Short mmCIF file of C-alpha atoms in Angstrom, two decimals:
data_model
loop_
_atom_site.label_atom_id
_atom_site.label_comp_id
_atom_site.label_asym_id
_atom_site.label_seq_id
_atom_site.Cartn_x
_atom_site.Cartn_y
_atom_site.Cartn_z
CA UNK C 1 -49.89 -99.81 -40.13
CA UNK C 2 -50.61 -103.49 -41.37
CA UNK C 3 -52.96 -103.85 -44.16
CA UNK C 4 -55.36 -106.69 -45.41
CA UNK C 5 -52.93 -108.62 -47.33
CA UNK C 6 -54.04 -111.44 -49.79
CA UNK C 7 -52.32 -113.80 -51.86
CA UNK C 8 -51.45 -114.77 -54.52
CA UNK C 9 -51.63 -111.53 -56.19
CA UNK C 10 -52.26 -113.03 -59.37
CA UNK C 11 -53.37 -115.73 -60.86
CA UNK C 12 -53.95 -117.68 -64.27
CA UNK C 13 -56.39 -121.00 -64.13
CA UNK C 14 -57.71 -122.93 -66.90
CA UNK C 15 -61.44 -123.51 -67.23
CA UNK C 16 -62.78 -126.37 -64.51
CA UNK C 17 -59.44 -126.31 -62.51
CA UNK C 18 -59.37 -125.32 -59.00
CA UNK C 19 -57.95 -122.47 -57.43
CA UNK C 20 -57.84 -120.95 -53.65
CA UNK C 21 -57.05 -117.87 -52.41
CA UNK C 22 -56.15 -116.10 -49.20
CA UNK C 23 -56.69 -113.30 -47.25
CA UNK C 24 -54.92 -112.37 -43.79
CA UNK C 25 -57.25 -109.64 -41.94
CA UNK C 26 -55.54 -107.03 -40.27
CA UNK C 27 -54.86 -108.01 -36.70
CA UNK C 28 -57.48 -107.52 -34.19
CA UNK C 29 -60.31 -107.54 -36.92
CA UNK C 30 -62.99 -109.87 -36.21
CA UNK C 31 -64.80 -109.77 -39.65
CA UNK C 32 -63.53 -110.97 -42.90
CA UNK C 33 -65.40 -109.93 -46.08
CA UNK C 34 -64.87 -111.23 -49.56
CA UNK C 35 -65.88 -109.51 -52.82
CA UNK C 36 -65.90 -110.22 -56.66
CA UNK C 37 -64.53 -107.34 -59.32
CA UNK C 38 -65.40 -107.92 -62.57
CA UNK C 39 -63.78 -105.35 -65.48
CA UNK C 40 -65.66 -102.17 -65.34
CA UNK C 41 -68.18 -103.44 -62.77
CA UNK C 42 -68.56 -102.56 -58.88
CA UNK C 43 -67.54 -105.13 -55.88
CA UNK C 44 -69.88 -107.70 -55.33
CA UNK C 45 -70.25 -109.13 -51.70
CA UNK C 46 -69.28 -112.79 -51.91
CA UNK C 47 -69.25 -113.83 -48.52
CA UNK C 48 -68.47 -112.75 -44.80
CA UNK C 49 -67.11 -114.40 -41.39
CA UNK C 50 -67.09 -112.94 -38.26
CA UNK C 51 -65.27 -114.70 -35.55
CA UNK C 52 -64.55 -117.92 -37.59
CA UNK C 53 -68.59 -118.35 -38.12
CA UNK C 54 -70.42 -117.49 -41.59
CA UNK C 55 -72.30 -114.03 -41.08
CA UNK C 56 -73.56 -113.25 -44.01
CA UNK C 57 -73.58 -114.94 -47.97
CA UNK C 58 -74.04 -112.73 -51.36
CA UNK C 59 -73.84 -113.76 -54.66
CA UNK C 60 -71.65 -116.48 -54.01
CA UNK C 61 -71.76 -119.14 -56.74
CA UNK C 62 -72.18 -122.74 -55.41
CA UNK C 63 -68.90 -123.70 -56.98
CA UNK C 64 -67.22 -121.38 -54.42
CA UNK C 65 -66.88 -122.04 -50.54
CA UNK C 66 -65.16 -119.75 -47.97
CA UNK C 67 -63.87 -120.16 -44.46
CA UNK C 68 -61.92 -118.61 -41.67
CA UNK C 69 -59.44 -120.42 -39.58
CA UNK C 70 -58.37 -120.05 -36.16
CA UNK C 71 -56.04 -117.05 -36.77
CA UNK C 72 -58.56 -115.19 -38.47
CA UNK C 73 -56.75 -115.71 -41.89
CA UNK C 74 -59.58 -116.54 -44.70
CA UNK C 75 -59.47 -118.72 -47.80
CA UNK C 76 -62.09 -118.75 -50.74
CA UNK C 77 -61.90 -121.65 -52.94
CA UNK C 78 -63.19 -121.79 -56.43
CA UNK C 79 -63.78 -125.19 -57.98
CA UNK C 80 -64.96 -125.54 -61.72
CA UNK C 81 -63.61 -122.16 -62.60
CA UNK C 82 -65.57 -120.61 -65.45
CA UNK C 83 -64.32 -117.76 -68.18
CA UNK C 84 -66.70 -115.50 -66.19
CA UNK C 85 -65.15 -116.35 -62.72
CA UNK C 86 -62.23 -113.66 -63.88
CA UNK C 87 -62.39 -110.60 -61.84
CA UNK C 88 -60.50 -109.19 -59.41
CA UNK C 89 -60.97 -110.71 -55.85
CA UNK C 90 -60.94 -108.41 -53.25
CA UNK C 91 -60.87 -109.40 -49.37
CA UNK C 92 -61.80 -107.22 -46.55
CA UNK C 93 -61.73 -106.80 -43.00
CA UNK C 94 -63.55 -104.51 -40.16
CA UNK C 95 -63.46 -104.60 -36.03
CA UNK C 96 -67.25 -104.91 -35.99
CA UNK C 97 -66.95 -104.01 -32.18
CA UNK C 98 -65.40 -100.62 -33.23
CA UNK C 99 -67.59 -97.36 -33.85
CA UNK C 100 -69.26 -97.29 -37.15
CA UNK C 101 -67.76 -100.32 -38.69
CA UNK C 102 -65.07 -99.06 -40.96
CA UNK C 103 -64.06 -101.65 -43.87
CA UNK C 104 -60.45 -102.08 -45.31
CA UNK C 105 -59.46 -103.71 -48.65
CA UNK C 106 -56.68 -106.01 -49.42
CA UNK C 107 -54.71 -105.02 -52.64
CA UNK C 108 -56.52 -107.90 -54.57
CA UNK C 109 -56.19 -111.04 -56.13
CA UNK C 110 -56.03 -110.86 -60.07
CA UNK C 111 -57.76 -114.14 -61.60
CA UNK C 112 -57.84 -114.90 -65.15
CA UNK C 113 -59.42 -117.80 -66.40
CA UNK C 114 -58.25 -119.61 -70.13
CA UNK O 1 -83.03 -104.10 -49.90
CA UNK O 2 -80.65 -101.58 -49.58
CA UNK O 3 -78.96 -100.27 -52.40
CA UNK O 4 -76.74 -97.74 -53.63
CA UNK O 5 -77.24 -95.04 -56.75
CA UNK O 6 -74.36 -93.02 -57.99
CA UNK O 7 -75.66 -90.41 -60.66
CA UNK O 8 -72.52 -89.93 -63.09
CA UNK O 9 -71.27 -92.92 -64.84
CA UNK O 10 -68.37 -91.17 -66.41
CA UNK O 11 -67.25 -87.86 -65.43
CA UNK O 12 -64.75 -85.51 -67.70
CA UNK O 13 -62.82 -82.55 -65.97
CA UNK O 14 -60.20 -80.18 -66.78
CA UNK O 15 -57.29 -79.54 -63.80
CA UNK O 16 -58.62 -76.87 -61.08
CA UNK O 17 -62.42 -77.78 -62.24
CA UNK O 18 -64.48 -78.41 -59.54
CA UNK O 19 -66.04 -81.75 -59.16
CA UNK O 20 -68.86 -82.87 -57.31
CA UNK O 21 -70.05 -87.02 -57.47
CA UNK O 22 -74.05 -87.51 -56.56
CA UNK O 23 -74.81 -90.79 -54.31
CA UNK O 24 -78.04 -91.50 -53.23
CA UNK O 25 -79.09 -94.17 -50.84
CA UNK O 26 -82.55 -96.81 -50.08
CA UNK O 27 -82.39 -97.47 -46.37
CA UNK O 28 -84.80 -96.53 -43.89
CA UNK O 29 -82.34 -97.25 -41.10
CA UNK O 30 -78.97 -96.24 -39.72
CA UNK O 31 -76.64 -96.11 -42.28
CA UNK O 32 -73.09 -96.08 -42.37
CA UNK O 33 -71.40 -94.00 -45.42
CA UNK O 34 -68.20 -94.09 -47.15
CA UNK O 35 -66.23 -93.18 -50.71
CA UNK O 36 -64.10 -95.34 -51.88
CA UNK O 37 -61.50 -94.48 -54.58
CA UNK O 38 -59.88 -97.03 -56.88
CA UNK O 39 -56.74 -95.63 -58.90
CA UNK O 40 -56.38 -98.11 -62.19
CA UNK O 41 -55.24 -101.22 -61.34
CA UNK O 42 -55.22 -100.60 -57.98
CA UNK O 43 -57.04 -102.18 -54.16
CA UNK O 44 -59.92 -99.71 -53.39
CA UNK O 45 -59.28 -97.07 -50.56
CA UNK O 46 -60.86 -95.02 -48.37
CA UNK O 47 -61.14 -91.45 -49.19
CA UNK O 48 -63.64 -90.90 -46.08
CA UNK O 49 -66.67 -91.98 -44.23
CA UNK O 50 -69.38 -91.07 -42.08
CA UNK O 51 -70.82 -92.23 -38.81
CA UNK O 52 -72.55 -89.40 -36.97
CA UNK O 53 -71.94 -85.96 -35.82
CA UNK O 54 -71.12 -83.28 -37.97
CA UNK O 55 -73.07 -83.87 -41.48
CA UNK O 56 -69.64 -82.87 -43.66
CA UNK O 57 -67.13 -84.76 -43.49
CA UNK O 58 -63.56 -84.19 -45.03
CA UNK O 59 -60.99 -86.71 -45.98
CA UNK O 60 -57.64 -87.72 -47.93
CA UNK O 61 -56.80 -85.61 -50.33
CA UNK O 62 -58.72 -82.66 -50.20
CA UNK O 63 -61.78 -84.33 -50.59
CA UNK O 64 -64.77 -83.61 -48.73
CA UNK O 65 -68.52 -85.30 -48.84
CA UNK O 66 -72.01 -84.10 -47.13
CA UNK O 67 -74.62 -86.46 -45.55
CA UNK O 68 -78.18 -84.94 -45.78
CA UNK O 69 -80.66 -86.90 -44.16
CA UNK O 70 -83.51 -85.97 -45.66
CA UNK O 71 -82.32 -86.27 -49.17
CA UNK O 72 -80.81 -89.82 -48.68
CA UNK O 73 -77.52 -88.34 -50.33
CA UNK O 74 -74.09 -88.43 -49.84
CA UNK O 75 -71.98 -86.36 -52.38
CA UNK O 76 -68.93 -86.18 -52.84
CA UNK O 77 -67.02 -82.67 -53.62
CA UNK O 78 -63.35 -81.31 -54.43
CA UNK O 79 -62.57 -77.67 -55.26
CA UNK O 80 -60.15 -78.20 -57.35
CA UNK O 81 -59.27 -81.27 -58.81
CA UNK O 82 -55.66 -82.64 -60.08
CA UNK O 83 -55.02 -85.17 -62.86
CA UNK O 84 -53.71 -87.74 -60.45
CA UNK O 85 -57.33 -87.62 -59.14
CA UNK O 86 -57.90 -89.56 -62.57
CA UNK O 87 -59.63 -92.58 -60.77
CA UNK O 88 -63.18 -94.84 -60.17
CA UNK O 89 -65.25 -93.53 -57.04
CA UNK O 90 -67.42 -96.02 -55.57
CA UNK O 91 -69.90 -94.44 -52.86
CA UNK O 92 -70.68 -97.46 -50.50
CA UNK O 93 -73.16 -98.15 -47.52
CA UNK O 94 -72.96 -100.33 -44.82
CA UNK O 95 -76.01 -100.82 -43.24
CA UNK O 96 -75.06 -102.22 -39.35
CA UNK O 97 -74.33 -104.95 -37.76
CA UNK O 98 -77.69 -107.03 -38.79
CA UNK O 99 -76.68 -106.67 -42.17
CA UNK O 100 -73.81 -108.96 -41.46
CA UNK O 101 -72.22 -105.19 -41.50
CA UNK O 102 -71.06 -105.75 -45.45
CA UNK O 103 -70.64 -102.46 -47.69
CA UNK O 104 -73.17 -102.10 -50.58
CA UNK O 105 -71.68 -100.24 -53.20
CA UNK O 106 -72.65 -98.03 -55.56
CA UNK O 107 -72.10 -98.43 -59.62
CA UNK O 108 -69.00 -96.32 -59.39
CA UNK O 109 -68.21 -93.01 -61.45
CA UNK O 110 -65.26 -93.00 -63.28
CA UNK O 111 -63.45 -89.85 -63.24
CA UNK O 112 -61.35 -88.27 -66.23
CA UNK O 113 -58.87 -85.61 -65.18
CA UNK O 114 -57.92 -83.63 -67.98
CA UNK O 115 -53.90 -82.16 -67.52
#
């Protein structure tokens, strides 16, 4: 069965560059979730779209913004990266019309920042 | 707010031990539950999840959890457990569709299996 998939699957940025990444849901999801990893630390909730609209914000830094296009496929882009933006980035997606909701996770998006 | 307590931080176990992972829960409404398991290095993935119905629910790998209501828990149990099982468990709860329906997860319990 098709999976979240994200890309790119890793990725090395120095500090105050600019880096995006993607996430295509799995088809037929209508919610797209995005979620921060740090080492040794539980997912954070970034940010979430359902049906191309914002539906719900977490700790999302400023310096980050997050949409969905018209095919569903997602992109969060970090500007001003900071040491501390390294983490695994995780995206996410869910057929909110389905019974009880059930989230699935991409493989990730490694980020380091130098 | 809701949030999301898992008791064991770090959790040591020889092969064939049983194992059993406390969650707890804060939300006074309908809750969705779930485990996730994240192998190192690796995407988190669902080991099971629970909607309604029948309070014990079993999933992947011989793993099994219990809902019970009144305690606001969610455990999560194996008989017998395998080194391969060597992974983080992250109990998670998402809270409906108001909530913007995102997963709030627990701290995670990392879990040593000793071959």
């Amino acid at each position: 069965a098709a999976g979240v998939i994200q890309s790119p699957r890793h990725l090395i940025k120095e500090k105050r560059e600019t880096a995006t990444l993607k996430c295509y849901p799995i088809p037929r999801h209508d919610t797209v979730y995005w979620y921060q990893q740090g080492p040794g630390q539980d997912p954070q909730f970034l940010i979430s779209f359902y049906e191309k609209m914002q539906s719900d914000k977490g700790s999302i830094p400023d310096r980050f913004s997050a949409q969905q296009f018209s095919d569903y496929h997602s992109e969060l882009n970090m500007s001003s990266l900071e040491l501390g933006d390294s983490a695994l980035y995780f995206c996410a997606s869910s057929d909110q019309g389905a019974s009880g909701n059930t989230i699935y996770f991409g493989e990730g998006s490694w980020l380091t920042v130098v | 707010a809701q949030s999301v307590s898992q008791h064991n931080h770090h959790v040591i176990l020889s092969e064939a031990a049983s194992l059993e992972l406390g969650c707890n829960y804060s939300y006074g409404g309908t809750v969705n539950l779930f485990w996730y398991v994240q192998y190192p290095g690796q995407h988190l993935q669902l080991l099971l999840k629970y909607f309604s119905g029948d309070p014990l629910v079993k999933g992947i790998k011989g793993f099994e959890a219990e809902f019970i209501k009144s305690k606001f828990s969610f455990n999560l149990r194996k008989p017998s457990v395998q080194w391969s099982d060597t992974a983080e468990y992250f109990c998670a709860v998402n809270a409906g569709y108001n909530q913007g329906g995102k997963l709030i997860f627990g701290q995670g319990t990392e879990l040593s299996v000793k071959p």
